[in-house]
Coordinates of C-alpha atoms in Angstrom, one line a residue:
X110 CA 40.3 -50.8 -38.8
X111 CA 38.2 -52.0 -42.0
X112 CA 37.7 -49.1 -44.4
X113 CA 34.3 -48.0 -44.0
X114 CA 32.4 -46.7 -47.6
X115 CA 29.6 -43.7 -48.0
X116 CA 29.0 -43.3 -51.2
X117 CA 25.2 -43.9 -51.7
X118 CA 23.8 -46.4 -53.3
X119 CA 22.1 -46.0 -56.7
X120 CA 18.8 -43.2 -56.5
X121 CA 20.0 -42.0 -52.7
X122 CA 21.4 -38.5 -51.8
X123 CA 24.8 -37.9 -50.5
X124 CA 24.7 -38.5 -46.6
X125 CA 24.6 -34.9 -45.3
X126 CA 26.0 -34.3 -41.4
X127 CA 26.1 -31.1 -39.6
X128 CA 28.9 -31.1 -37.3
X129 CA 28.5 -28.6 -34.2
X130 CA 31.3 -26.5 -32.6
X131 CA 31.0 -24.3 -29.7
X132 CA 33.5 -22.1 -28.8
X133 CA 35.3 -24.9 -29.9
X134 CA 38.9 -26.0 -28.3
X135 CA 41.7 -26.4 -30.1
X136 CA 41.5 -29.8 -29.3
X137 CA 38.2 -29.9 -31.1
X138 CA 38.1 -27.9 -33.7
X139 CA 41.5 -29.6 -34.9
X140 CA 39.6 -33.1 -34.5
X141 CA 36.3 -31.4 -36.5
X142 CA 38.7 -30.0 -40.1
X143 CA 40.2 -33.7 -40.1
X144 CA 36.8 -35.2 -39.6
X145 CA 35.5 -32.7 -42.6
X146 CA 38.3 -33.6 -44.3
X147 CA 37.9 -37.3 -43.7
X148 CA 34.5 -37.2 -44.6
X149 CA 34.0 -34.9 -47.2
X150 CA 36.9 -37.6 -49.3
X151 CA 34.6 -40.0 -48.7
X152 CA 32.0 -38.8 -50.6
X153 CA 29.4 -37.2 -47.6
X154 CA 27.9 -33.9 -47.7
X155 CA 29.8 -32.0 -44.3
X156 CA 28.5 -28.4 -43.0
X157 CA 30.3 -27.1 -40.3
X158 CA 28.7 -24.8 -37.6
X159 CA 30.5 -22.5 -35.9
X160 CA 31.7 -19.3 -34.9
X161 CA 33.2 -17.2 -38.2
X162 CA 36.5 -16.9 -36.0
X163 CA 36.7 -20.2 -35.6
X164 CA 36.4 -21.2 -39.3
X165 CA 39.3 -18.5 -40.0
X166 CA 41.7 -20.3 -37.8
X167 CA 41.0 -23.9 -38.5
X168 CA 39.9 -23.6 -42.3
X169 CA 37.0 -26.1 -42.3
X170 CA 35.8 -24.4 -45.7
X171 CA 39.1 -25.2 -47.1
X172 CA 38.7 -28.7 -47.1
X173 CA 35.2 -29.0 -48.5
X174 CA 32.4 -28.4 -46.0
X175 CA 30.2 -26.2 -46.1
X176 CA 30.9 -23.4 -43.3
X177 CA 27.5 -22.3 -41.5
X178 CA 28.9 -19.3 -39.3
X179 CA 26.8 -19.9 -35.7
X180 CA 27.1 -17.4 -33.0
X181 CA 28.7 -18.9 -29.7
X182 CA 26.0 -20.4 -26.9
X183 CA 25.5 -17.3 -25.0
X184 CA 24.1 -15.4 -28.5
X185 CA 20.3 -16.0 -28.7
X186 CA 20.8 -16.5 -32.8
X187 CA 22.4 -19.7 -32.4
X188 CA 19.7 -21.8 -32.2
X189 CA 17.8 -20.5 -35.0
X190 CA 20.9 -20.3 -37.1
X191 CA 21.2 -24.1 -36.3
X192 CA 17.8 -25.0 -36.8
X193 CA 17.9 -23.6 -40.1
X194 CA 21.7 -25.3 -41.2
X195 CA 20.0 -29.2 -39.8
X196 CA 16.9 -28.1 -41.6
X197 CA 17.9 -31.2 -44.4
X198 CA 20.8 -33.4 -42.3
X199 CA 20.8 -37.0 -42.0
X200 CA 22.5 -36.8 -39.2
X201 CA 24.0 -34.1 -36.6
X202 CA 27.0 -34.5 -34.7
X203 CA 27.9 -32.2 -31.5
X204 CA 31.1 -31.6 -30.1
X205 CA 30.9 -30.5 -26.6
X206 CA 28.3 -30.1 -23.9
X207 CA 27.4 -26.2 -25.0
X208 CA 27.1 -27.7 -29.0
X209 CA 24.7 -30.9 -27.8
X210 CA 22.6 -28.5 -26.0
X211 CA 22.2 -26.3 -28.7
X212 CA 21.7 -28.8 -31.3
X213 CA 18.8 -30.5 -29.0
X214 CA 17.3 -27.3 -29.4
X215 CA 17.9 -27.1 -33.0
X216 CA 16.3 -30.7 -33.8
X217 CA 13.6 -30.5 -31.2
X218 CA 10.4 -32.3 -32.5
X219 CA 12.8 -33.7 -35.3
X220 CA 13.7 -37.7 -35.3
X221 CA 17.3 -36.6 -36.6
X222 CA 20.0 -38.9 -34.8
X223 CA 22.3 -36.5 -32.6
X224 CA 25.3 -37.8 -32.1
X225 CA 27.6 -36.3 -29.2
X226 CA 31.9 -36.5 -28.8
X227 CA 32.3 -35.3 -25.4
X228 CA 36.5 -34.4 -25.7
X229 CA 36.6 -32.8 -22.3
X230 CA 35.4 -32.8 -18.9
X231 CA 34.0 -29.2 -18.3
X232 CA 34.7 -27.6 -14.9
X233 CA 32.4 -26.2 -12.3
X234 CA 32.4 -25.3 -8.3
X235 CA 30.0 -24.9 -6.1
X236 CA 26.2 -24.4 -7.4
X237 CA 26.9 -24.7 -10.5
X238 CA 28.4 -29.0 -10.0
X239 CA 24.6 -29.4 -10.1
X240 CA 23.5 -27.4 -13.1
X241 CA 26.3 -29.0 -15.3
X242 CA 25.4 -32.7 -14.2
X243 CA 21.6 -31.9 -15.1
X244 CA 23.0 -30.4 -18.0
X245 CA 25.4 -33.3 -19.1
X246 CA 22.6 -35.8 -18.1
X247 CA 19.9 -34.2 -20.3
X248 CA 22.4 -34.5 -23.2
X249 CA 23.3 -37.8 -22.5
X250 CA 19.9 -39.1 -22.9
X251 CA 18.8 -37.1 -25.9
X252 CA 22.0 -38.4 -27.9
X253 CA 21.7 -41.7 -29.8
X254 CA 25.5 -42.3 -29.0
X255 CA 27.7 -40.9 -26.7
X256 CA 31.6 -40.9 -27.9
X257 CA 34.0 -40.0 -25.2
X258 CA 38.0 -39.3 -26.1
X259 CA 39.0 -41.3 -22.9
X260 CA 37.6 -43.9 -20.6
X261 CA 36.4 -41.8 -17.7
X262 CA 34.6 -39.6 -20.1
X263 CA 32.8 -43.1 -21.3
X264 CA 31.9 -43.7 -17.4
X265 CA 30.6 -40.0 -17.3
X266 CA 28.1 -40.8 -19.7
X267 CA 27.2 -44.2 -18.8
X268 CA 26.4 -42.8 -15.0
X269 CA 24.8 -40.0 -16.5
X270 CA 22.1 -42.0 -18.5
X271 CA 23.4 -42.3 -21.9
X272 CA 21.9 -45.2 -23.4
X273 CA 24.7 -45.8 -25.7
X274 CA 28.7 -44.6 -24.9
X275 CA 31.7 -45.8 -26.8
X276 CA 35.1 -44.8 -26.7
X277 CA 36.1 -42.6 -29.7
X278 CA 39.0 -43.0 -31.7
X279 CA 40.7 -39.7 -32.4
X280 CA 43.6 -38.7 -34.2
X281 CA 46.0 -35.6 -33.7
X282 CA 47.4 -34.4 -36.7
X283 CA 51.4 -35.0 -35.9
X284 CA 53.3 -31.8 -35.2
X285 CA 54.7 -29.7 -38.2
X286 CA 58.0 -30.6 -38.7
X287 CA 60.9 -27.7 -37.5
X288 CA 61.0 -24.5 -40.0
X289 CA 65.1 -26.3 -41.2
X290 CA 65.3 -29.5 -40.5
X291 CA 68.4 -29.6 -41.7
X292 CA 69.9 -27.5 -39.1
X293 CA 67.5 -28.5 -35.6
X294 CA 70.6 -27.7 -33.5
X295 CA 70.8 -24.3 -34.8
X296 CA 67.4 -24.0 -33.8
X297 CA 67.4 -25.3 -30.8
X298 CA 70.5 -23.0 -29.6
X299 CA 68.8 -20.0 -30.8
X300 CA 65.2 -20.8 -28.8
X301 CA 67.6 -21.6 -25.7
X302 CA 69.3 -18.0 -26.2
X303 CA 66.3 -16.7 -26.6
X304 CA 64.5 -18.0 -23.3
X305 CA 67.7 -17.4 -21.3
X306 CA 68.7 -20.9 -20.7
X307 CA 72.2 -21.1 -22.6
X308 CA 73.6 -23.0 -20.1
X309 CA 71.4 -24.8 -17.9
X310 CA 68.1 -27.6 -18.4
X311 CA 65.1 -25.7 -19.8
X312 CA 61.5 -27.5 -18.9
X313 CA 58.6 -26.5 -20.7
X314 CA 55.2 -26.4 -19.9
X315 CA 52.1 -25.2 -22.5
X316 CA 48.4 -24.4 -22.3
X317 CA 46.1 -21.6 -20.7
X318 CA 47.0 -19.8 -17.1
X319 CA 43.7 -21.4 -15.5
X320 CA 42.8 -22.9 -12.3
X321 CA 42.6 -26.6 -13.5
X322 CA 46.5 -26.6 -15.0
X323 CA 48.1 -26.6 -11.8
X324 CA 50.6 -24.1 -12.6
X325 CA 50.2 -23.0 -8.4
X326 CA 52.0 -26.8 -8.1
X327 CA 54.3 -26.5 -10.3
X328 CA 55.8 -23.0 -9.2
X329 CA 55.8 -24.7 -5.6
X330 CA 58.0 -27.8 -7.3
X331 CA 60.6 -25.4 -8.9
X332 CA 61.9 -24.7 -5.5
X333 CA 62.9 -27.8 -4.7
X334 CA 65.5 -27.9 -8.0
X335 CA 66.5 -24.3 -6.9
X336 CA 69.0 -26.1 -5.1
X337 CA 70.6 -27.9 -8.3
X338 CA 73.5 -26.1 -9.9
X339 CA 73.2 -24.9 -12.7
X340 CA 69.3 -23.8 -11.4
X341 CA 67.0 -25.0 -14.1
X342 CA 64.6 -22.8 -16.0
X343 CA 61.0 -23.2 -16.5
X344 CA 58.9 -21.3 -19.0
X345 CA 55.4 -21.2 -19.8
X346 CA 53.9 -20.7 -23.0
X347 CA 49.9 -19.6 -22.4
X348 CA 47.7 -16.7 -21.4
X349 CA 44.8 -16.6 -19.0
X350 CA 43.5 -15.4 -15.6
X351 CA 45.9 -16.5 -13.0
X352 CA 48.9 -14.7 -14.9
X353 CA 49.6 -11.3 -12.4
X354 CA 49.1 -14.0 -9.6
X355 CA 51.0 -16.2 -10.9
X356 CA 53.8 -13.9 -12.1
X357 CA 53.2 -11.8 -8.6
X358 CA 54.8 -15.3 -7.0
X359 CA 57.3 -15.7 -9.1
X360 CA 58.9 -12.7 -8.1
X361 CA 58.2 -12.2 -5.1
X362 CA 59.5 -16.1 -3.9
X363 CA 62.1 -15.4 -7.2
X364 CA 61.5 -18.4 -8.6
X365 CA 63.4 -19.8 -11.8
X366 CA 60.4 -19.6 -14.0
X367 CA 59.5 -17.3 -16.9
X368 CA 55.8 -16.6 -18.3
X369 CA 56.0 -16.1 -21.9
X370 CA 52.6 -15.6 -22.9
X371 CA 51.0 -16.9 -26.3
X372 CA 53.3 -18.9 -28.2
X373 CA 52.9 -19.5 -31.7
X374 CA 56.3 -21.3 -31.9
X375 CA 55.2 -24.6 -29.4
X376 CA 56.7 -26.8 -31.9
X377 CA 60.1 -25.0 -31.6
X378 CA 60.0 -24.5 -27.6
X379 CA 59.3 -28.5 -27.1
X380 CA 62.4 -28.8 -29.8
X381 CA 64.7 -27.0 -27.3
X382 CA 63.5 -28.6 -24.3
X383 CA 64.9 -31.0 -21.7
X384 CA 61.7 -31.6 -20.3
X385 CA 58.3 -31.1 -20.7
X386 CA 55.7 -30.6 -17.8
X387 CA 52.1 -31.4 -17.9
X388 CA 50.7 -30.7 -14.2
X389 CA 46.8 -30.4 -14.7
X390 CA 44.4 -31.5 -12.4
X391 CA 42.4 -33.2 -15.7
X392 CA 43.1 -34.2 -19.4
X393 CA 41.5 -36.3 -21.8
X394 CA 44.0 -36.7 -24.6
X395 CA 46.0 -33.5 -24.0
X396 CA 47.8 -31.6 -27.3
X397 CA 51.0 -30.7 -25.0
X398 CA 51.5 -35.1 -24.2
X399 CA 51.2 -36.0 -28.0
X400 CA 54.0 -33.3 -29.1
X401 CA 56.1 -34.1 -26.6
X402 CA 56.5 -37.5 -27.5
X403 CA 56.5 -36.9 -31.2
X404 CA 59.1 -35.1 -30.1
X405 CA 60.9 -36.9 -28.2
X406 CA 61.2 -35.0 -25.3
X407 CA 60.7 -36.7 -21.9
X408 CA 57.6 -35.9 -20.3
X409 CA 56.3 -35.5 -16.5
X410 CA 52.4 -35.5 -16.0
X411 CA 49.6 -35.8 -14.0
X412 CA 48.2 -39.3 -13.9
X413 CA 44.4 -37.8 -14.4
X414 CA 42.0 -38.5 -16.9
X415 CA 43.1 -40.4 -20.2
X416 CA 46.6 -39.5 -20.0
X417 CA 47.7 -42.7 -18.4
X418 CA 45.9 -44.6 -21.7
X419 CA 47.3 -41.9 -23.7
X420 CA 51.1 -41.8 -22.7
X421 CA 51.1 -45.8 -21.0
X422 CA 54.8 -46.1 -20.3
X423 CA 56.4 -43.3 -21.8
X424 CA 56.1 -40.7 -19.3
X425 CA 56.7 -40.0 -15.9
X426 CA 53.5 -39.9 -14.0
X427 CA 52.7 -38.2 -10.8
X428 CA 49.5 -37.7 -8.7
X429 CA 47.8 -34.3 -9.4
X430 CA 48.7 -31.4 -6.6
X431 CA 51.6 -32.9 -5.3
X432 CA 54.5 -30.4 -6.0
X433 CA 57.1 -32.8 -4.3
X434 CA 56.1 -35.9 -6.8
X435 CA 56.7 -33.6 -9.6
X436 CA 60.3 -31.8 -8.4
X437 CA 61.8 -35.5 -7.2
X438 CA 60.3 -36.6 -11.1
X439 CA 62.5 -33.9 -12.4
X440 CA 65.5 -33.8 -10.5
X441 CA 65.8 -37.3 -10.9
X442 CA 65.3 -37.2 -14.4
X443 CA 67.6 -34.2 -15.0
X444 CA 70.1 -36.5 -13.6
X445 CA 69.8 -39.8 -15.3
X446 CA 70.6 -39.5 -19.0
X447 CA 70.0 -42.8 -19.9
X448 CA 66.0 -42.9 -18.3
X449 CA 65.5 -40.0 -20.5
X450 CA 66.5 -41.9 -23.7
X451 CA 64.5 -44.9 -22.3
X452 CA 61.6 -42.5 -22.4
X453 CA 62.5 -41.4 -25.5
X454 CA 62.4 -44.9 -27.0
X455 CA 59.2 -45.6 -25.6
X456 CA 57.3 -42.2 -26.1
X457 CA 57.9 -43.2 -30.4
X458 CA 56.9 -46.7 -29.9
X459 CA 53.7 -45.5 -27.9
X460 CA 52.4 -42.6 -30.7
X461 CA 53.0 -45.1 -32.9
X462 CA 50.2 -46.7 -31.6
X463 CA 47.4 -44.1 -31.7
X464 CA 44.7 -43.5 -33.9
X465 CA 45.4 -42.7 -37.1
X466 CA 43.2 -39.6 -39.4
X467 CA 42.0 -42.3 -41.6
X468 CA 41.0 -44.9 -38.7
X469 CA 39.2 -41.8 -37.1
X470 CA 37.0 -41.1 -39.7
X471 CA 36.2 -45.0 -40.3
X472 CA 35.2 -45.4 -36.7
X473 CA 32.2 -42.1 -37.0
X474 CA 31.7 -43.6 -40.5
X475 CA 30.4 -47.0 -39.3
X476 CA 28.4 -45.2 -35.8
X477 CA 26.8 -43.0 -38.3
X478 CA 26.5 -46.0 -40.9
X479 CA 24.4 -47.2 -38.0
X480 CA 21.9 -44.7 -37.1
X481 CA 21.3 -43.3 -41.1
X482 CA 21.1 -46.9 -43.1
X483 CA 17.3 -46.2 -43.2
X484 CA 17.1 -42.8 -44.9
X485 CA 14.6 -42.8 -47.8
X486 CA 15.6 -43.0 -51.5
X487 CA 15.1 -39.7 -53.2

């Protein structure tokens, strides 16, 4: 992708964008400090708006924007506190339905271009299906451009009115590399030890004990490999809701699956793995699929969302809910050496091919090139 300049021409300010977190994934807020980041090398004025907890963890401050601390949607303050930061932007850019509603707010009776990066797909039942489409379609109108991390989420946009919708190019920062790389196998017998699986496959799984991840499916697959011998071990790193139900059923059906809570040692878990598991019932460009295959662990997922575009090839993909597709993926895996090295292989050749940090940032250079070439000489 062709490198894409902002430094100002002679007599013209610094371009100045306000990007807008919500509560902000991880997924997000990790795409909004290399955005800053990008940006801010490139010579454009970046102030961040978020929560103050939010800025601690991700350190948008640290690499050169100007952190704006913005109470989450539900606090009345936000909007003000917005309208105030975008009081002198050139251009704002929200990430998230909750952030593109505020921000309308914020710039209402302004002609600043809002642009929108829709990274997920929220979810809703019942009632509230309605609310959020009014709510995504009002959004998708207002903003000059819609960018959506995966193809459906382009569709979304396009059926829900948005005049413009483009798919975005975003980068994932590759994982840290072990704490002694020197000495991975040391490592990777000491996390085994540690989860109890010594002697026997160990399959992860990663991410929050909610409805949508399908963890109900995958506890009603690890029966079906109850039956191998050695029994393999599943253990999920995450908090959330569903944990006493969850952990209620996997002792009272004893299942071979351990709930570890909060991990802050993913990159170490995936290291020790045989398998990784990815059973949600939507993605876009899910965190767990891109570690795993920096990783080089074989991975079994749902084909939903932008995982197929994400992963092509390289994984094992099964229809969402269906608990047999997933245990015959894994037991047949478990058993065939060789496919796992073939996924292997291909899971290195197919990161290769994502976005890069730079090729990010040139892409929302040259959308925001387009909606800002205008802006008046100081």
């Amino acid at each position: 992708m062709s490198h894409v300049s902002s430094h100002p021409p002679h007599g013209q300010s610094p371009l100045h964008t306000v990007q807008v977190l919500g509560g902000g994934s991880a997924g997000s807020s990790t795409h909004v400090r290399s955005l800053a980041a990008g940006l801010v090398a490139r010579g454009v004025r970046v102030t961040v708006c978020a929560p103050a907890e939010t800025d601690r963890v991700y350190g948008f401050s640290s690499v050169g924007a100007h952190h704006v601390p913005v109470p989450r949607s539900s606090d009345p303050a936000s909007v003000s506190a917005l309208r105030a930061a975008c009081a002198d932007a050139d251009l704002v850019h929200a990430h998230g339905l909750h952030a593109a509603l505020r921000a309308m707010l914020a710039l209402s009776g302004r002609s600043v271009p809002l642009v929108v990066t829709w990274h997920t797909r929220p979810e809703a039942d019942g009632a509230r299906v309605h609310v959020l489409r009014l709510l995504e379609r009002r959004v998708a109108r207002a903003a000059a451009v819609v960018l959506g991390t995966s193809s459906d989420l382009v569709d979304r946009a396009r059926r829900r009115g948005a005049r413009d919708a483009r798919l975005a190019a975003v980068a994932l920062a590759a994982p840290r590399p072990p704490a002694d790389p020197v000495e991975p196998d040391r490592f990777r017998h000491k996390a085994r030890a540690e989860l109890g699986a010594t002697d026997r496959a160990l399959l992860i799984a990663v991410g929050s004990l909610d409805r949508h991840r399908g963890y109900h499916t995958l506890l009603d697959a690890s029966r079906a490999w109850c039956r191998l011998d050695p029994v393999p071990l599943l253990v999920v790193a995450g908090e959330g809701p569903l944990r006493p139900v969850l952990q209620r059923r996997i002792e009272d059906e004893e299942l071979p699956v351990r709930l570890v809570g909060r991990r802050e040692d993913v990159t170490e878990l995936l290291a020790a793995a045989d398998l990784v598991l990815l059973p949600s019932r939507w993605e876009s460009r899910p965190v767990l699929a891109h570690e795993a295959l920096h990783a080089r662990v074989p991975l079994v997922a749902t084909a939903v969302g932008g995982v197929p575009e994400m992963v092509g090839d390289a994984a094992e993909l099964v229809p969402y809910g269906n608990a047999k597709a997933i245990a015959d993926a894994v037991v047949r895996l478990l058993a065939d050496p060789a496919r796992q090295e073939v996924l292997r292989e291909k899971g290195v050749r197919q990161a290769a091919t994502w976005p890069t940090e730079d090729e990010t940032v040139a892409q929302v250079l040259s959308v925001y090139d387009e909606f800002t070439r205008f802006r008046p000489l100081i």
